[in-house]
PDB file of C-alpha atoms in Angstrom:
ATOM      1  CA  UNK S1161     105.211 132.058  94.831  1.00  0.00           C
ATOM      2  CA  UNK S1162     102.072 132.958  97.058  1.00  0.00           C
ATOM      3  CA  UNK S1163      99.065 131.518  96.227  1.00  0.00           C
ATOM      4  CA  UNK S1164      95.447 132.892  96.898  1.00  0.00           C
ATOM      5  CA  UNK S1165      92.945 130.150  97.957  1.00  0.00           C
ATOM      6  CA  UNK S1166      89.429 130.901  98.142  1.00  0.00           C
ATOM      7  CA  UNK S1167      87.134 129.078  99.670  1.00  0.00           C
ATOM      8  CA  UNK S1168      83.179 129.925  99.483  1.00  0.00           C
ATOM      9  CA  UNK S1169      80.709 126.415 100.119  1.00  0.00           C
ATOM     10  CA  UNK S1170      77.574 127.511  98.491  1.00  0.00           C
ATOM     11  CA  UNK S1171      75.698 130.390  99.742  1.00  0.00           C
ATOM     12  CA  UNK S1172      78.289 130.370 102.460  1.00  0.00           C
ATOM     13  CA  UNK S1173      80.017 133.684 103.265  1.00  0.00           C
ATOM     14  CA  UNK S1174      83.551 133.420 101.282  1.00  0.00           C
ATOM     15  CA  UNK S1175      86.378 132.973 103.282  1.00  0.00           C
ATOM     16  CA  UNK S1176      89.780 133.287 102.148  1.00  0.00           C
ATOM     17  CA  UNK S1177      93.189 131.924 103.267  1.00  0.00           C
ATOM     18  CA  UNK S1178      96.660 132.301 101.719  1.00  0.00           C
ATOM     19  CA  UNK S1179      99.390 129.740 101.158  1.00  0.00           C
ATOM     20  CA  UNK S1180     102.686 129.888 100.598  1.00  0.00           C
ATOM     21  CA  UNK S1181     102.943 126.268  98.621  1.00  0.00           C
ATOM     22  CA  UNK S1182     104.301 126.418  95.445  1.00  0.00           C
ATOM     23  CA  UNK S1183     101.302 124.775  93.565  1.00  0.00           C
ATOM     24  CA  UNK S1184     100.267 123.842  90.115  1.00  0.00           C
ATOM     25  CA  UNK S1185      99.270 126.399  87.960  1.00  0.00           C
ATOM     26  CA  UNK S1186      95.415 124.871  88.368  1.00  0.00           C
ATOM     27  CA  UNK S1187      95.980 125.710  92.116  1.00  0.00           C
ATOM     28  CA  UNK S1188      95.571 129.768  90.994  1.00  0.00           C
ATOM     29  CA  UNK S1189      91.661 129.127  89.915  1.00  0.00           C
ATOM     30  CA  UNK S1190      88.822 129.760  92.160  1.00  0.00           C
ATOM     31  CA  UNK S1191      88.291 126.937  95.124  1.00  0.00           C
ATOM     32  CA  UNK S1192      84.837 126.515  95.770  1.00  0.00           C
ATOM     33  CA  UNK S1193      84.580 123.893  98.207  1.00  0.00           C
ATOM     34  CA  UNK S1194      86.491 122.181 100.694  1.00  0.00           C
ATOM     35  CA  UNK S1195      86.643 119.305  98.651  1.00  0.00           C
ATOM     36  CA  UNK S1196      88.662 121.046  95.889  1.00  0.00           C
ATOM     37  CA  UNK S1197      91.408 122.052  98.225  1.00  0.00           C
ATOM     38  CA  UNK S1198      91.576 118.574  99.371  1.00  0.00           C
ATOM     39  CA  UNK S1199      92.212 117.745  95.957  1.00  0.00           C
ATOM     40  CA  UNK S1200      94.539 120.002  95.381  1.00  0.00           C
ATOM     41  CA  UNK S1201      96.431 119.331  98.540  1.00  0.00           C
ATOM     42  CA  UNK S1202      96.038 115.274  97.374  1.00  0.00           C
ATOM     43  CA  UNK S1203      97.712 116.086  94.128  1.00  0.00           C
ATOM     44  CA  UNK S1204     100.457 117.855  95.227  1.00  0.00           C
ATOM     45  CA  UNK S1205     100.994 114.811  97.757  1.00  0.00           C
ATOM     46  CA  UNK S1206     103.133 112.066  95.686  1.00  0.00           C
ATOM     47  CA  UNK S1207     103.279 108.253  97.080  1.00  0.00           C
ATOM     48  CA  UNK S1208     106.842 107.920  97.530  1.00  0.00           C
ATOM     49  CA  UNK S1209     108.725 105.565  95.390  1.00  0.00           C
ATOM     50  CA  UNK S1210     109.871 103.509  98.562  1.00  0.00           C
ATOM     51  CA  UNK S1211     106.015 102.400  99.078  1.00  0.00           C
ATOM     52  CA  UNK S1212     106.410 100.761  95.608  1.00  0.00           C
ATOM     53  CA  UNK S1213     109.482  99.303  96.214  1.00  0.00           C
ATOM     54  CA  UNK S1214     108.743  97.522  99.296  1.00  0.00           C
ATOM     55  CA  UNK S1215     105.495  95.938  98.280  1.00  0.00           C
ATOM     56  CA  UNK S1216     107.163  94.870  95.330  1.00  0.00           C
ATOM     57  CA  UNK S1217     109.314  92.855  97.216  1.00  0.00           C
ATOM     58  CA  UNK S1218     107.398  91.755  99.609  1.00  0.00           C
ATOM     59  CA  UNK S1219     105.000  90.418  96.571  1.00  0.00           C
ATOM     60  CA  UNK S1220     107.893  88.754  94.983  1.00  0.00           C
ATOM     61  CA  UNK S1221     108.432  86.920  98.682  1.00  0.00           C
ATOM     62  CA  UNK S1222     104.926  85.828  98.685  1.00  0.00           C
ATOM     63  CA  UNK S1223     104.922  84.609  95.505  1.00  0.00           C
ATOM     64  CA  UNK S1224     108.147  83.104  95.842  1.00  0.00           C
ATOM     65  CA  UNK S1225     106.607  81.458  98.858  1.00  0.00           C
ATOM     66  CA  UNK S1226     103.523  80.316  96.832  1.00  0.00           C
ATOM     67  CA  UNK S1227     105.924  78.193  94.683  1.00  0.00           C
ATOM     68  CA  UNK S1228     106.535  75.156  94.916  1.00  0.00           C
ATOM     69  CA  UNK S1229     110.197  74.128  94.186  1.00  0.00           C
ATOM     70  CA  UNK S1230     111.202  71.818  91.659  1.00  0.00           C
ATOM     71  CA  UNK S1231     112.225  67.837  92.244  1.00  0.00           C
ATOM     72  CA  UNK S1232     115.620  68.643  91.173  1.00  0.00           C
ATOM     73  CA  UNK S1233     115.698  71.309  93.603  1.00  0.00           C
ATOM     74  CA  UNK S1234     114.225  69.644  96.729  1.00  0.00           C
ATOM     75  CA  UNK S1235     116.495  66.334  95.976  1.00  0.00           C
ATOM     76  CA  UNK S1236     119.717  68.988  95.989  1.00  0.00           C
ATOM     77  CA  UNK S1237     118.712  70.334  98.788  1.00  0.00           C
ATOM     78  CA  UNK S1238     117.858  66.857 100.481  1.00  0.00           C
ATOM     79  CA  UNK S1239     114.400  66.991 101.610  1.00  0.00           C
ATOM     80  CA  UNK S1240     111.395  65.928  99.931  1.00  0.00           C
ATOM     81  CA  UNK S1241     109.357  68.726 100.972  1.00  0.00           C
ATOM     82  CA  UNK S1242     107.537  70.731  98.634  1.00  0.00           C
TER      83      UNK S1242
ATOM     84  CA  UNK G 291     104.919  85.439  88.769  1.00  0.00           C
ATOM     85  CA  UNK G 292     101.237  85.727  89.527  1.00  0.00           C
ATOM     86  CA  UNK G 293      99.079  87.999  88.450  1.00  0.00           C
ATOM     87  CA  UNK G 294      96.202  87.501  90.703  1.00  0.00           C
ATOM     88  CA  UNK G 295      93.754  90.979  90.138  1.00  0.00           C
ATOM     89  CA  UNK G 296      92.157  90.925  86.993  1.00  0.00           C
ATOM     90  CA  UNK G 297      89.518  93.756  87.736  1.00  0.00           C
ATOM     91  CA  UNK G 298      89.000  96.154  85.121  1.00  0.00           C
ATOM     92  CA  UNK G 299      91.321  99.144  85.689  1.00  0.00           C
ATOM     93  CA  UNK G 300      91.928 102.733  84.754  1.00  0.00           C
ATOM     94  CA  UNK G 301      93.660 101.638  81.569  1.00  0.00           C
ATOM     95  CA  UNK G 302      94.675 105.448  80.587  1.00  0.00           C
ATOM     96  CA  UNK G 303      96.021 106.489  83.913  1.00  0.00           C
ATOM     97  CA  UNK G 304      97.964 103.243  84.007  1.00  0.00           C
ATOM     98  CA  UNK G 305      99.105 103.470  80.583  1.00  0.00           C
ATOM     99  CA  UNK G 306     100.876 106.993  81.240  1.00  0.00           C
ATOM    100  CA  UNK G 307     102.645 105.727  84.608  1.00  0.00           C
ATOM    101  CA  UNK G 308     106.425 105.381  83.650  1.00  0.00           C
ATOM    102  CA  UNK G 309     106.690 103.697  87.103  1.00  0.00           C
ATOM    103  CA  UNK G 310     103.956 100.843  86.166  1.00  0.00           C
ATOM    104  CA  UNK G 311     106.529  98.381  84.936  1.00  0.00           C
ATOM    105  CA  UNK G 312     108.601  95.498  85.586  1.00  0.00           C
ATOM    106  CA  UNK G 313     109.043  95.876  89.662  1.00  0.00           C
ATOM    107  CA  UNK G 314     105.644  94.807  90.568  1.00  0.00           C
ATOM    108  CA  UNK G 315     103.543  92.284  88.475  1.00  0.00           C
ATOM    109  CA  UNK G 316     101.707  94.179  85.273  1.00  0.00           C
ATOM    110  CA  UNK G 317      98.052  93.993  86.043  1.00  0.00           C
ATOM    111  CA  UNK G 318      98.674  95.063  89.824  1.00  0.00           C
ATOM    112  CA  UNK G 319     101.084  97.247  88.864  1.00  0.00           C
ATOM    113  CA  UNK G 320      98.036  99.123  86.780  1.00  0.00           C
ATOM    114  CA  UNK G 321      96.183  99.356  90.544  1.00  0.00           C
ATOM    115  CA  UNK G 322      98.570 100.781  92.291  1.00  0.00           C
ATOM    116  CA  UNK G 323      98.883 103.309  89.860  1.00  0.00           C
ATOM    117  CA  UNK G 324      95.648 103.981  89.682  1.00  0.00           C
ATOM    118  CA  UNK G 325      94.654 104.031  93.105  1.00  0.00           C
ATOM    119  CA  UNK G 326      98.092 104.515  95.453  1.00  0.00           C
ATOM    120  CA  UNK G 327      98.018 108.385  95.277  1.00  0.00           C
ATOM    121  CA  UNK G 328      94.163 108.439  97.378  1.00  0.00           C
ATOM    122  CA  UNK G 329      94.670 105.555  99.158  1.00  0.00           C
ATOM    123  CA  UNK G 330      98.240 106.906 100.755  1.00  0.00           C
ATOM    124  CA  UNK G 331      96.465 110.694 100.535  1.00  0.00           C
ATOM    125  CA  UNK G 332      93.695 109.076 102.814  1.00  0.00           C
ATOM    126  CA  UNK G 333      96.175 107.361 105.044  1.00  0.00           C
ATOM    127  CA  UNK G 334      98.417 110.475 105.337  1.00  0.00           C
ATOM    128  CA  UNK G 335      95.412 113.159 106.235  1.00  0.00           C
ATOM    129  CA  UNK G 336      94.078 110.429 108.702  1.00  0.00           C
ATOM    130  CA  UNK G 337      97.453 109.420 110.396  1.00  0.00           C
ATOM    131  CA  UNK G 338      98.659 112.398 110.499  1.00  0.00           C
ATOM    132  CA  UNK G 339     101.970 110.816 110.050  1.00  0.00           C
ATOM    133  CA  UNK G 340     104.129 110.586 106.799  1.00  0.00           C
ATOM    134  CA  UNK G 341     106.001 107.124 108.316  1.00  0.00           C
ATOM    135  CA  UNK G 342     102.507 105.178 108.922  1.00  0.00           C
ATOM    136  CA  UNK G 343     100.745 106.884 105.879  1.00  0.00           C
ATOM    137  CA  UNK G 344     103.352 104.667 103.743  1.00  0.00           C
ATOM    138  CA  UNK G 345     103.640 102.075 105.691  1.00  0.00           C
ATOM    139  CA  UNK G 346      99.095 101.701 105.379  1.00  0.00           C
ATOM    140  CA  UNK G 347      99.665 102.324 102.196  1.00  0.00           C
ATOM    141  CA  UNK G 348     102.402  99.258 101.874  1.00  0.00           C
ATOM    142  CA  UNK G 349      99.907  97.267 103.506  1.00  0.00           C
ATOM    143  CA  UNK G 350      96.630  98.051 102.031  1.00  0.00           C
ATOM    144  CA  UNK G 351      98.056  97.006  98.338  1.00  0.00           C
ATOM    145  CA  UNK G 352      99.816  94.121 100.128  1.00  0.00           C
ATOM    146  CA  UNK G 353      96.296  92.804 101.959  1.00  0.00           C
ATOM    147  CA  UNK G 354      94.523  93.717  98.137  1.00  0.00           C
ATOM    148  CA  UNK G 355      96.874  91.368  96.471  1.00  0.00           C
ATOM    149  CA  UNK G 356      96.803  88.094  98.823  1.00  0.00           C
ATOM    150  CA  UNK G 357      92.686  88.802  99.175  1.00  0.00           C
ATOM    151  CA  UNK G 358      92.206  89.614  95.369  1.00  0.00           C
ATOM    152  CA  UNK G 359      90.192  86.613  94.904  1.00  0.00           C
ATOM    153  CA  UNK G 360      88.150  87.562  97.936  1.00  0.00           C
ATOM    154  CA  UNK G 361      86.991  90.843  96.082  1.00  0.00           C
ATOM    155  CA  UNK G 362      83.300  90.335  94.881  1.00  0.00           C
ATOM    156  CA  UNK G 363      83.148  92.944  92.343  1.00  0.00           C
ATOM    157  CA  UNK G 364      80.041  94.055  93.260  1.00  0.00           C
ATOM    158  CA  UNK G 365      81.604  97.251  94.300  1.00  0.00           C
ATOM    159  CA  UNK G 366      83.891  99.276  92.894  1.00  0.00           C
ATOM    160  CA  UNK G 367      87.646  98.565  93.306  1.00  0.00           C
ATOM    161  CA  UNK G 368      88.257 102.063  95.323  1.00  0.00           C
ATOM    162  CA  UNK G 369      85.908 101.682  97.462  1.00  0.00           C
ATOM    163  CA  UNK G 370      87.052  98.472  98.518  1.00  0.00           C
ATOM    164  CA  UNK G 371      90.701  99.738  98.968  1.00  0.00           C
ATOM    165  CA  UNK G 372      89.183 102.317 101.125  1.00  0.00           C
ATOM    166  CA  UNK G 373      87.387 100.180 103.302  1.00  0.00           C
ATOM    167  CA  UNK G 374      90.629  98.117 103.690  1.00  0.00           C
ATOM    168  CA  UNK G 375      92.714 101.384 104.218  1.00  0.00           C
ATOM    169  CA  UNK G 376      90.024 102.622 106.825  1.00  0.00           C
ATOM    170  CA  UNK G 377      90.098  99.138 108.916  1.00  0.00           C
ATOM    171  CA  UNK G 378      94.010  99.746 108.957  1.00  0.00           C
ATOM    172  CA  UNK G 379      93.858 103.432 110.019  1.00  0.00           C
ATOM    173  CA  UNK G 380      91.412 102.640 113.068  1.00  0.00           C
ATOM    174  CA  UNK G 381      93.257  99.524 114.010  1.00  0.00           C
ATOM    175  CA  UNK G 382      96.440 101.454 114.169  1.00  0.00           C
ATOM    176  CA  UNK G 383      94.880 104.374 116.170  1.00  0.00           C
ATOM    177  CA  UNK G 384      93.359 101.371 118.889  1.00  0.00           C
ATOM    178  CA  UNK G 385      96.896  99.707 119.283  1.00  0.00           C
ATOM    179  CA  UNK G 386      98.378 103.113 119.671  1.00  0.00           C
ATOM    180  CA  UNK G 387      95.544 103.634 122.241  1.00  0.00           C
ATOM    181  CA  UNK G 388      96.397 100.822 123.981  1.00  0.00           C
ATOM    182  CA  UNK G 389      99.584 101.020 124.621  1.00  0.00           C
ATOM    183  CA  UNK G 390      99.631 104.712 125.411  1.00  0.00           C
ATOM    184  CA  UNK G 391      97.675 106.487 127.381  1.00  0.00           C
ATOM    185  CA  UNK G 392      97.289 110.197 126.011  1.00  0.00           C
ATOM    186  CA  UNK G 393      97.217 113.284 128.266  1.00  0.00           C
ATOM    187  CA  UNK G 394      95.488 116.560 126.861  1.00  0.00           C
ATOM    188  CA  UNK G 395      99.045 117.965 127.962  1.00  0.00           C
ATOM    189  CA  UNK G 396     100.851 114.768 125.913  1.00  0.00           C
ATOM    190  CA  UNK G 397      98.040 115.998 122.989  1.00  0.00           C
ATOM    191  CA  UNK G 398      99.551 119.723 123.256  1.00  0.00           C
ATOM    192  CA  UNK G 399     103.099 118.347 122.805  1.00  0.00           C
ATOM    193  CA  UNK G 400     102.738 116.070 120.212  1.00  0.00           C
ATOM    194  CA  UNK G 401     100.678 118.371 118.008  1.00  0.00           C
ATOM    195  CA  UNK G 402     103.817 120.942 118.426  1.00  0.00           C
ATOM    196  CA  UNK G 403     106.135 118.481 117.555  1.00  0.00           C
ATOM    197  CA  UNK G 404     104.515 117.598 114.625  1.00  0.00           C
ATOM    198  CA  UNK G 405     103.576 121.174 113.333  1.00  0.00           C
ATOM    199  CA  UNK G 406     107.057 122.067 113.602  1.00  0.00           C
ATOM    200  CA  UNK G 407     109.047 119.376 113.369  1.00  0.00           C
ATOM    201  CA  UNK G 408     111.964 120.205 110.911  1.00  0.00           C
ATOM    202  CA  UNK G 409     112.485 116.669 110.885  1.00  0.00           C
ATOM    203  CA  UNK G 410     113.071 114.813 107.505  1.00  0.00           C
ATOM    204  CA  UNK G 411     110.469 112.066 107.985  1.00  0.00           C
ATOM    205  CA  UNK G 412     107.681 114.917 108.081  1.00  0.00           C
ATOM    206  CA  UNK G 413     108.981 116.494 104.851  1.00  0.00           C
ATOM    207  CA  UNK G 414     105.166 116.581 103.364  1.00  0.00           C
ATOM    208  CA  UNK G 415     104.096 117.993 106.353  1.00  0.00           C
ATOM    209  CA  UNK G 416     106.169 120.982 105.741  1.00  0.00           C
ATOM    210  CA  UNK G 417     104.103 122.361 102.891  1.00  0.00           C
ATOM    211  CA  UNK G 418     101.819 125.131 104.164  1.00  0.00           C
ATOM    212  CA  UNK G 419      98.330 124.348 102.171  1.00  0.00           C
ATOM    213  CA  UNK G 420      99.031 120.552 103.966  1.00  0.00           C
ATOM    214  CA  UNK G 421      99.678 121.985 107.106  1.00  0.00           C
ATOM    215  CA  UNK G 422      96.723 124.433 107.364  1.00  0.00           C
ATOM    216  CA  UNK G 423      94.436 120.972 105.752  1.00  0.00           C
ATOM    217  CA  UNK G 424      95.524 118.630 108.248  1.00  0.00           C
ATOM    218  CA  UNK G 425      94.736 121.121 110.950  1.00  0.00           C
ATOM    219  CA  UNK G 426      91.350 121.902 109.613  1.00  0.00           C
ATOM    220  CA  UNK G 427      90.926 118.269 109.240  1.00  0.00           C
ATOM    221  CA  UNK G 428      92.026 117.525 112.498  1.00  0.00           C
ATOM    222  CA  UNK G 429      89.667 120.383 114.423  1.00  0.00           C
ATOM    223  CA  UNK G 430      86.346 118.430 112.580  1.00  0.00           C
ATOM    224  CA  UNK G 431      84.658 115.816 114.298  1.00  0.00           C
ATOM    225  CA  UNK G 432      85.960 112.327 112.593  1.00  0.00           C
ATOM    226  CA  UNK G 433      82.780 111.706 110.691  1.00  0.00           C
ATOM    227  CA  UNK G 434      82.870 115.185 108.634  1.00  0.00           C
ATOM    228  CA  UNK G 435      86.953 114.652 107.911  1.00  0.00           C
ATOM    229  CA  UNK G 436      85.982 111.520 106.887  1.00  0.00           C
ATOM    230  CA  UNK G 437      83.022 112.380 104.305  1.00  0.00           C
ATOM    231  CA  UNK G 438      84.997 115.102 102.959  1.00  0.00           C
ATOM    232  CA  UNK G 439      88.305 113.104 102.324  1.00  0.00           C
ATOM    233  CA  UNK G 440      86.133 111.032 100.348  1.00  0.00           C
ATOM    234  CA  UNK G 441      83.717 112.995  98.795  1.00  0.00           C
ATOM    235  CA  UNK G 442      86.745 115.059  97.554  1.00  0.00           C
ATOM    236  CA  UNK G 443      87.343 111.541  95.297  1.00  0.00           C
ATOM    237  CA  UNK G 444      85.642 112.377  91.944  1.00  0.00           C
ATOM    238  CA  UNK G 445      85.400 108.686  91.257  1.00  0.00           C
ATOM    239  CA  UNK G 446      83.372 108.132  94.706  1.00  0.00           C
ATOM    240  CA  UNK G 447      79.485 108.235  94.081  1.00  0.00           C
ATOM    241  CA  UNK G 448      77.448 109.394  97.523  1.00  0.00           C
ATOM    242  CA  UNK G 449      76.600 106.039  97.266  1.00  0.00           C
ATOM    243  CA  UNK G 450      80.260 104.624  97.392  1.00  0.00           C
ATOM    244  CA  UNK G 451      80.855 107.383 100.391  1.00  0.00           C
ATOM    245  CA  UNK G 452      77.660 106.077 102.373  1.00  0.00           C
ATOM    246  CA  UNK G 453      79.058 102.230 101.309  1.00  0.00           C
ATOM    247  CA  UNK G 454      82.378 102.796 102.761  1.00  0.00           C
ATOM    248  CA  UNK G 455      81.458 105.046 105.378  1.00  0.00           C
ATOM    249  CA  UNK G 456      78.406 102.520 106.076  1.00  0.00           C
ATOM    250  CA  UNK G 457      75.598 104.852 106.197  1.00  0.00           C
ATOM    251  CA  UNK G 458      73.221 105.653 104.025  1.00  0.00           C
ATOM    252  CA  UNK G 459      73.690 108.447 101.386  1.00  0.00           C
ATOM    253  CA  UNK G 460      71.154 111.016 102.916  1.00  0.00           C
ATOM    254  CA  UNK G 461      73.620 110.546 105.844  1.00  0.00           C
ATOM    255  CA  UNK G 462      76.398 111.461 103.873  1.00  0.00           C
ATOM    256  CA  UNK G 463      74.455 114.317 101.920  1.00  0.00           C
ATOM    257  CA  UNK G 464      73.640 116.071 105.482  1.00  0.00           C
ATOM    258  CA  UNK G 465      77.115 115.284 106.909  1.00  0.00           C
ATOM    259  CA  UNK G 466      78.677 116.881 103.941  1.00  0.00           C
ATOM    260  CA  UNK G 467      76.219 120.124 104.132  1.00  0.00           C
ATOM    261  CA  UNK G 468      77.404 120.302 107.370  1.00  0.00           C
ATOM    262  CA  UNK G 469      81.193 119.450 107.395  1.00  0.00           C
ATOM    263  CA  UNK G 470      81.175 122.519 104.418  1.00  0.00           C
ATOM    264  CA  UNK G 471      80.739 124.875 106.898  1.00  0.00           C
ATOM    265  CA  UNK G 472      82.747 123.734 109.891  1.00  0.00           C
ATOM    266  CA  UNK G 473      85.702 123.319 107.358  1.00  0.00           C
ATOM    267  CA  UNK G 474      84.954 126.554 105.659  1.00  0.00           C
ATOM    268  CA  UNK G 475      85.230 128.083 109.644  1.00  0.00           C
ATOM    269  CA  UNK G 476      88.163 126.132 110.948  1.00  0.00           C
ATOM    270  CA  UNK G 477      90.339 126.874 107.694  1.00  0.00           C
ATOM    271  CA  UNK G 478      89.728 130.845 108.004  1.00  0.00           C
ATOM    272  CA  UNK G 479      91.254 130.225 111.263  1.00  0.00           C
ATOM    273  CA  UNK G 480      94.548 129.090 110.463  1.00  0.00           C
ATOM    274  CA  UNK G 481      95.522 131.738 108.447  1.00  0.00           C
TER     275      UNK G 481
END
C-alpha cells in the first residue's frame, strides 16, 4: 500500500515525501508537522514483548532479593543469616 | 510481591492493555503500559539501534522501580522517565565513545550497515517512514531531534520539554520554530 505523507510546518512551503509503510488508516490524513509523523512513526513502533519479559524477571529477582527468608528456611539451610 | 509506585496512572490506557497482568506487579504493570511505547520510541530514534533501544528501555523501568520512592511527584511521571531514559542514552553514547574511536570513514560504514542491514535484529529499521525519520533525525543538530521527539508527546507541556530538556520554554519554543524547518528540509531529501 503506498502512502502519501505531507508535510507543511506553518507558513512553510509544503513538502511532500512518499512511503511505502503499510500504516494505519489515520496515517492517510494530512501531516502537518514534523511532530505528527513522529507520532505516527512512534505508533507504528511496538515495545517488544521480550522488554516486558525481562524486567519482569529481573523485578521478581529484586524482590526476591528484598526478602528476607523465613527461620525455618535459614535453619534448613544452616545459616542464620537473614 | 511489592508494589512500590503508587503514582496516579493512565487508568484507561492501562485498563485496555491485555499484556498488563500477572508477569509484572499490577500497579507497575499500569506504567509500563502507559509509558513503555515513548520511552522505548525515544530510546530507539536516539540509539539508532533496535538491540540498545530495548535494552534502555529494560533499564529505564528497572531504575523507575528500585528509585520509585525517590520520585518527588512534583513532576509528572513521563517526564521523569524521560530524564532517566535521556541520562541512559548519553551515558551509553560516552562509553561507546570511549572505547571506540570513530573515523568519518568508520561513520560512512556504519551508517550503510545500518540502512541496509537485512539483518533480523534491525527488523524496525526496515520500515521505510522509520528509515527516512531516523535519517532526518539523525541530519538535525541533537538539540532540535531532541525537542521534536518530545514535543511530538501530546502529554509533554513546553514546560515538561524545557524541564527535561533543562532549558527554559522560550528555548524550546524557538528551538522548535526552528527544528520545523530543518526537518521539513532534510525529510524532502530522502525521498
Amino acid at each position: 500500500m503506498e502512502q502519501r505523507h505531507q508535510l507543511r510546518t506553518g507558513s512553510e512551503s509544503t513538502v511532500e515525501g512518499e512511503s511505502t509503510q503499510k500504516a494505519s488508516p489515520s496515517a492517510a490524513q494530512r501531516i502537518e508537522t514534523p511532530e505528527d509523523l513522529i507520532r505516527l512513526d512512534r505508533d507504528s513502533v511496538p515495545v517488544p514483548s521480550e522488554v516486558r519479559t525481562r524486567l519482569a524477571a529481573a523485578l521478581q529477582a529484586e524482590v526476591a532479593a528484598d526478602t528476607p527468608r523465613p527461620w525455618w528456611r535459614r535453619w534448613w539451610d544452616g545459616t542464620t543469616e537473614g | 510481591m511489592a508494589t512500590r509506585p503508587q503514582d496516579p496512572i493512565d487508568a484507561a490506557t492501562a485498563s485496555t492493555d491485555p499484556s498488563a497482568q500477572a508477569d509484572l506487579p499490577a500497579d507497575f504493570a499500569a506504567i509500563y503500559a502507559a509509558h513503555s511505547q515513548s520511552v522505548h520510541y525515544l530510546a530507539l530514534r536516539l540509539t539508532r539501534d533496535p538491540i540498545q533501544a530495548q535494552d534502555v528501555t529494560h533499564d529505564v523501568f528497572l531504575k523507575a522501580f528500585r528509585n520509585f520512592d525517590g520520585f518527588r511527584g512534583n513532576s509528572a511521571l513521563r517526564t521523569w522517565l524521560y530524564r532517566i531514559t535521556l541520562n541512559h542514552c548519553s551515558h551509553l553514547r560516552q562509553s561507546w565513545a570511549a572505547r571506540k574511536i570513530q573515523t568519518a570513514e568508520d561513520d560512512a560504514i556504519f551508517d550503510r550497515v545500518d540502512a541496509q542491514a537485512p539483518n533480523p535484529l534491525h527488523v524496525l529499521e526496515t520500515k521505510e517512514l522509520g528509515e527516512r525519520i531516523q535519517r532526518t533525525l539523525d541530519s538535525l543538530p541533537g538539540e532540535y531531534r531532541l525537542v521534536l521527539l518530545l514535543v511530538a508527546d501530546q502529554e509533554l507541556s513546553y514546560e515538561q520539554v524545557a524541564e527535561v530538556t533543562e532549558q527554559s520554554p522560550d528555548a524550546v519554543r524557538g528551538k522548535l520554530h526552528r527544528a520545523r524547518k530543518a526537518f521539513t528540509r532534510a525529510f524532502a531529501r530522502t525521498a
